[in-house]
GROMACS .gro file of C-alpha atoms in nm:
model
  197
    1MET     CA    1   0.000   0.000   0.000
    2ALA     CA    2   0.134   0.342  -0.098
    3ALA     CA    3   0.215   0.587   0.180
    4GLN     CA    4   0.021   0.911   0.121
    5ARG     CA    5   0.176   1.245   0.209
    6ASN     CA    6   0.008   1.466   0.468
    7VAL     CA    7   0.093   1.813   0.343
    8GLU     CA    8  -0.032   2.108   0.545
    9GLU     CA    9  -0.119   2.409   0.334
   10GLN     CA   10   0.069   2.725   0.420
   11GLY     CA   11  -0.018   3.059   0.270
   12GLU     CA   12   0.227   3.263   0.064
   13ASP     CA   13   0.188   3.559   0.304
   14GLU     CA   14   0.293   3.346   0.600
   15ARG     CA   15   0.606   3.235   0.415
   16LYS     CA   16   0.700   3.596   0.339
   17ILE     CA   17   0.651   3.706   0.699
   18HIS     CA   18   0.827   3.409   0.860
   19PRO     CA   19   1.086   3.271   0.614
   20TYR     CA   20   1.286   3.101   0.889
   21LEU     CA   21   0.975   2.953   1.047
   22PHE     CA   22   0.883   2.817   0.702
   23VAL     CA   23   1.220   2.643   0.673
   24LEU     CA   24   1.202   2.501   1.027
   25GLN     CA   25   0.850   2.370   0.972
   26ASP     CA   26   0.961   2.201   0.650
   27VAL     CA   27   1.256   2.040   0.826
   28HIS     CA   28   1.022   1.902   1.092
   29ARG     CA   29   0.783   1.759   0.830
   30MET     CA   30   1.061   1.596   0.627
   31GLU     CA   31   1.074   1.296   0.857
   32GLU     CA   32   0.712   1.224   0.769
   33THR     CA   33   0.735   1.267   0.392
   34MET     CA   34   1.055   1.096   0.280
   35SER     CA   35   1.347   0.870   0.344
   36ILE     CA   36   1.687   0.981   0.218
   37PHE     CA   37   1.970   0.730   0.219
   38LEU     CA   38   2.293   0.929   0.192
   39GLU     CA   39   2.628   0.772   0.117
   40GLU     CA   40   2.950   0.967   0.079
   41GLU     CA   41   3.281   0.854  -0.066
   42GLY     CA   42   3.608   1.012  -0.171
   43THR     CA   43   3.836   1.256   0.009
   44CYS     CA   44   3.674   1.577  -0.119
   45SER     CA   45   3.414   1.730   0.114
   46LEU     CA   46   3.151   2.002   0.097
   47ASP     CA   47   3.138   2.249   0.384
   48LEU     CA   48   2.764   2.222   0.443
   49ASP     CA   49   2.504   1.990   0.591
   50CYS     CA   50   2.439   1.797   0.268
   51GLU     CA   51   2.160   1.583   0.412
   52MET     CA   52   1.972   1.884   0.549
   53VAL     CA   53   2.000   2.082   0.224
   54ALA     CA   54   1.905   1.778   0.014
   55ALA     CA   55   1.601   1.707   0.234
   56LEU     CA   56   1.484   2.069   0.212
   57VAL     CA   57   1.514   2.073  -0.168
   58ILE     CA   58   1.350   1.731  -0.209
   59GLU     CA   59   1.057   1.831   0.014
   60THR     CA   60   1.011   2.150  -0.187
   61VAL     CA   61   1.012   1.954  -0.514
   62LEU     CA   62   0.749   1.715  -0.372
   63GLU     CA   63   0.529   2.011  -0.278
   64ASP     CA   64   0.586   2.192  -0.607
   65LEU     CA   65   0.486   1.883  -0.809
   66SER     CA   66   0.197   1.797  -0.571
   67CYS     CA   67   0.337   1.449  -0.521
   68PRO     CA   68   0.074   1.253  -0.324
   69TYR     CA   69   0.322   0.995  -0.192
   70GLU     CA   70   0.595   0.968   0.064
   71VAL     CA   71   0.918   0.891  -0.122
   72GLU     CA   72   1.250   0.715  -0.086
   73VAL     CA   73   1.557   0.866  -0.254
   74ASN     CA   74   1.915   0.735  -0.254
   75LEU     CA   75   2.187   1.000  -0.269
   76LEU     CA   76   2.551   0.922  -0.341
   77LEU     CA   77   2.810   1.199  -0.306
   78THR     CA   78   3.126   1.091  -0.484
   79ASP     CA   79   3.427   1.216  -0.679
   80ASP     CA   80   3.498   1.280  -1.047
   81GLU     CA   81   3.670   0.946  -1.097
   82GLU     CA   82   3.375   0.742  -0.972
   83ILE     CA   83   3.107   0.946  -1.152
   84ARG     CA   84   3.312   0.923  -1.473
   85GLU     CA   85   3.311   0.545  -1.442
   86MET     CA   86   2.934   0.542  -1.384
   87ASN     CA   87   2.878   0.780  -1.675
   88ARG     CA   88   3.085   0.551  -1.898
   89MET     CA   89   2.912   0.237  -1.778
   90TYR     CA   90   2.550   0.357  -1.794
   91ARG     CA   91   2.556   0.628  -2.063
   92ASN     CA   92   2.861   0.539  -2.277
   93ILE     CA   93   3.005   0.885  -2.209
   94ASP     CA   94   3.365   0.863  -2.091
   95ARG     CA   95   3.395   1.182  -1.887
   96ALA     CA   96   3.309   1.311  -1.543
   97THR     CA   97   2.983   1.501  -1.499
   98ASP     CA   98   2.816   1.694  -1.219
   99VAL     CA   99   2.510   1.477  -1.155
  100LEU     CA  100   2.353   1.152  -1.270
  101SER     CA  101   1.990   1.055  -1.214
  102PHE     CA  102   1.866   0.698  -1.209
  103PRO     CA  103   1.484   0.691  -1.198
  104MET     CA  104   1.321   0.377  -1.061
  105VAL     CA  105   0.977   0.482  -1.186
  106ASP     CA  106   0.884   0.518  -1.552
  107PHE     CA  107   0.626   0.794  -1.543
  108GLY     CA  108   0.555   0.777  -1.917
  109GLN     CA  109   0.468   1.144  -1.898
  110VAL     CA  110   0.581   1.406  -1.647
  111GLN     CA  111   0.454   1.351  -1.291
  112ALA     CA  112   0.169   1.117  -1.403
  113PHE     CA  113   0.096   0.999  -1.050
  114GLU     CA  114  -0.235   0.840  -1.145
  115ASP     CA  115  -0.041   0.586  -1.357
  116LEU     CA  116   0.119   0.450  -1.039
  117GLU     CA  117  -0.206   0.335  -0.877
  118GLY     CA  118  -0.200  -0.041  -0.845
  119SER     CA  119   0.172  -0.064  -0.934
  120ASP     CA  120   0.303  -0.226  -0.618
  121ASP     CA  121   0.653  -0.267  -0.766
  122CYS     CA  122   0.698   0.114  -0.748
  123PHE     CA  123   0.656   0.118  -0.370
  124HIS     CA  124   0.864  -0.014  -0.082
  125PRO     CA  125   0.687  -0.327   0.049
  126GLU     CA  126   0.728  -0.226   0.416
  127SER     CA  127   0.725   0.155   0.427
  128GLY     CA  128   0.489   0.207   0.133
  129GLU     CA  129   0.715   0.489   0.009
  130LEU     CA  130   0.746   0.555  -0.364
  131LEU     CA  131   1.089   0.425  -0.470
  132LEU     CA  132   1.181   0.732  -0.670
  133GLY     CA  133   1.541   0.653  -0.763
  134ASP     CA  134   1.907   0.741  -0.717
  135ILE     CA  135   2.097   1.069  -0.740
  136VAL     CA  136   2.476   1.068  -0.783
  137ILE     CA  137   2.665   1.396  -0.743
  138SER     CA  138   3.033   1.473  -0.793
  139LYS     CA  139   3.151   1.686  -0.502
  140GLU     CA  140   3.446   1.805  -0.710
  141HIS     CA  141   3.206   1.933  -0.976
  142VAL     CA  142   2.995   2.108  -0.710
  143LEU     CA  143   3.300   2.300  -0.587
  144ALA     CA  144   3.430   2.381  -0.937
  145GLN     CA  145   3.091   2.494  -1.072
  146ALA     CA  146   3.017   2.708  -0.767
  147ASP     CA  147   3.347   2.885  -0.832
  148THR     CA  148   3.285   2.915  -1.207
  149TYR     CA  149   2.932   3.055  -1.168
  150GLY     CA  150   3.024   3.279  -0.874
  151HIS     CA  151   2.772   3.149  -0.624
  152SER     CA  152   2.785   2.946  -0.303
  153VAL     CA  153   2.858   2.576  -0.278
  154LYS     CA  154   2.520   2.540  -0.106
  155ARG     CA  155   2.343   2.697  -0.404
  156GLU     CA  156   2.521   2.470  -0.654
  157PHE     CA  157   2.449   2.158  -0.448
  158ALA     CA  158   2.082   2.256  -0.405
  159PHE     CA  159   2.050   2.325  -0.778
  160LEU     CA  160   2.186   1.979  -0.867
  161ILE     CA  161   1.946   1.811  -0.623
  162ALA     CA  162   1.650   2.003  -0.771
  163HIS     CA  163   1.765   1.924  -1.126
  164SER     CA  164   1.806   1.555  -1.053
  165MET     CA  165   1.475   1.529  -0.867
  166LEU     CA  166   1.294   1.668  -1.171
  167HIS     CA  167   1.461   1.399  -1.383
  168LEU     CA  168   1.337   1.135  -1.137
  169PHE     CA  169   0.983   1.264  -1.193
  170GLY     CA  170   1.015   1.236  -1.572
  171TYR     CA  171   1.133   1.585  -1.669
  172ASP     CA  172   1.403   1.619  -1.934
  173HIS     CA  173   1.585   1.891  -2.129
  174MET     CA  174   1.655   1.731  -2.466
  175GLU     CA  175   1.424   1.975  -2.647
  176ASP     CA  176   1.424   2.355  -2.601
  177GLN     CA  177   1.070   2.363  -2.461
  178GLU     CA  178   1.153   2.089  -2.209
  179ARG     CA  179   1.467   2.277  -2.107
  180LEU     CA  180   1.275   2.599  -2.049
  181VAL     CA  181   1.017   2.419  -1.833
  182MET     CA  182   1.293   2.255  -1.625
  183GLU     CA  183   1.482   2.582  -1.583
  184GLU     CA  184   1.169   2.763  -1.465
  185LYS     CA  185   1.085   2.485  -1.217
  186GLN     CA  186   1.441   2.470  -1.081
  187GLY     CA  187   1.447   2.846  -1.028
  188SER     CA  188   1.106   2.844  -0.861
  189ILE     CA  189   1.205   2.562  -0.624
  190LEU     CA  190   1.526   2.736  -0.514
  191ASP     CA  191   1.343   3.069  -0.474
  192LYS     CA  192   1.091   2.905  -0.240
  193ILE     CA  193   1.366   2.797  -0.001
  194LYS     CA  194   1.563   3.118  -0.052
  195ILE     CA  195   1.874   2.951  -0.193
  196THR     CA  196   1.951   3.191  -0.475
  197ARG     CA  197   2.257   3.312  -0.662
   0.00000   0.00000   0.00000
């Protein structure tokens, strides 16, 4: 049985008046709406609470897409060498990249949640959470791209989580129109949690 999310509505005015309260309330609700399994490897490190930032971004994506389910996401933070090997193995591209997304659900079309009804193989047999997929991020790329684009490491990391989460829900950027939709969604998600350039 799928685990349904219990999302409390919060008005836009309340978020503007109490931005820190908004963030703290979201952090409290995260335990009820998702499971994140974080693994980290390599010697490079990011000077931020990666699990906290990832959870905040993931929760905001779930709200933005009106996802009716609790979800499970696996997050691997690695180095350029390992992500290059994965990129070569799974995509036949022999170079390091910033992020890889491995969806476990084939939505057919973007965020088609109704298609999941009755599909028990999409849900964890014990928790009932939607098994959304895996995100792999190169920490070296996070640091380099933050420097290149002139913004914080936190902003770059949050952007890559948002980008990858949209891929897990069926979004893509192969066509110009798809790219524009993804870019608008990514910007909106980061604006909501006040992680901007």
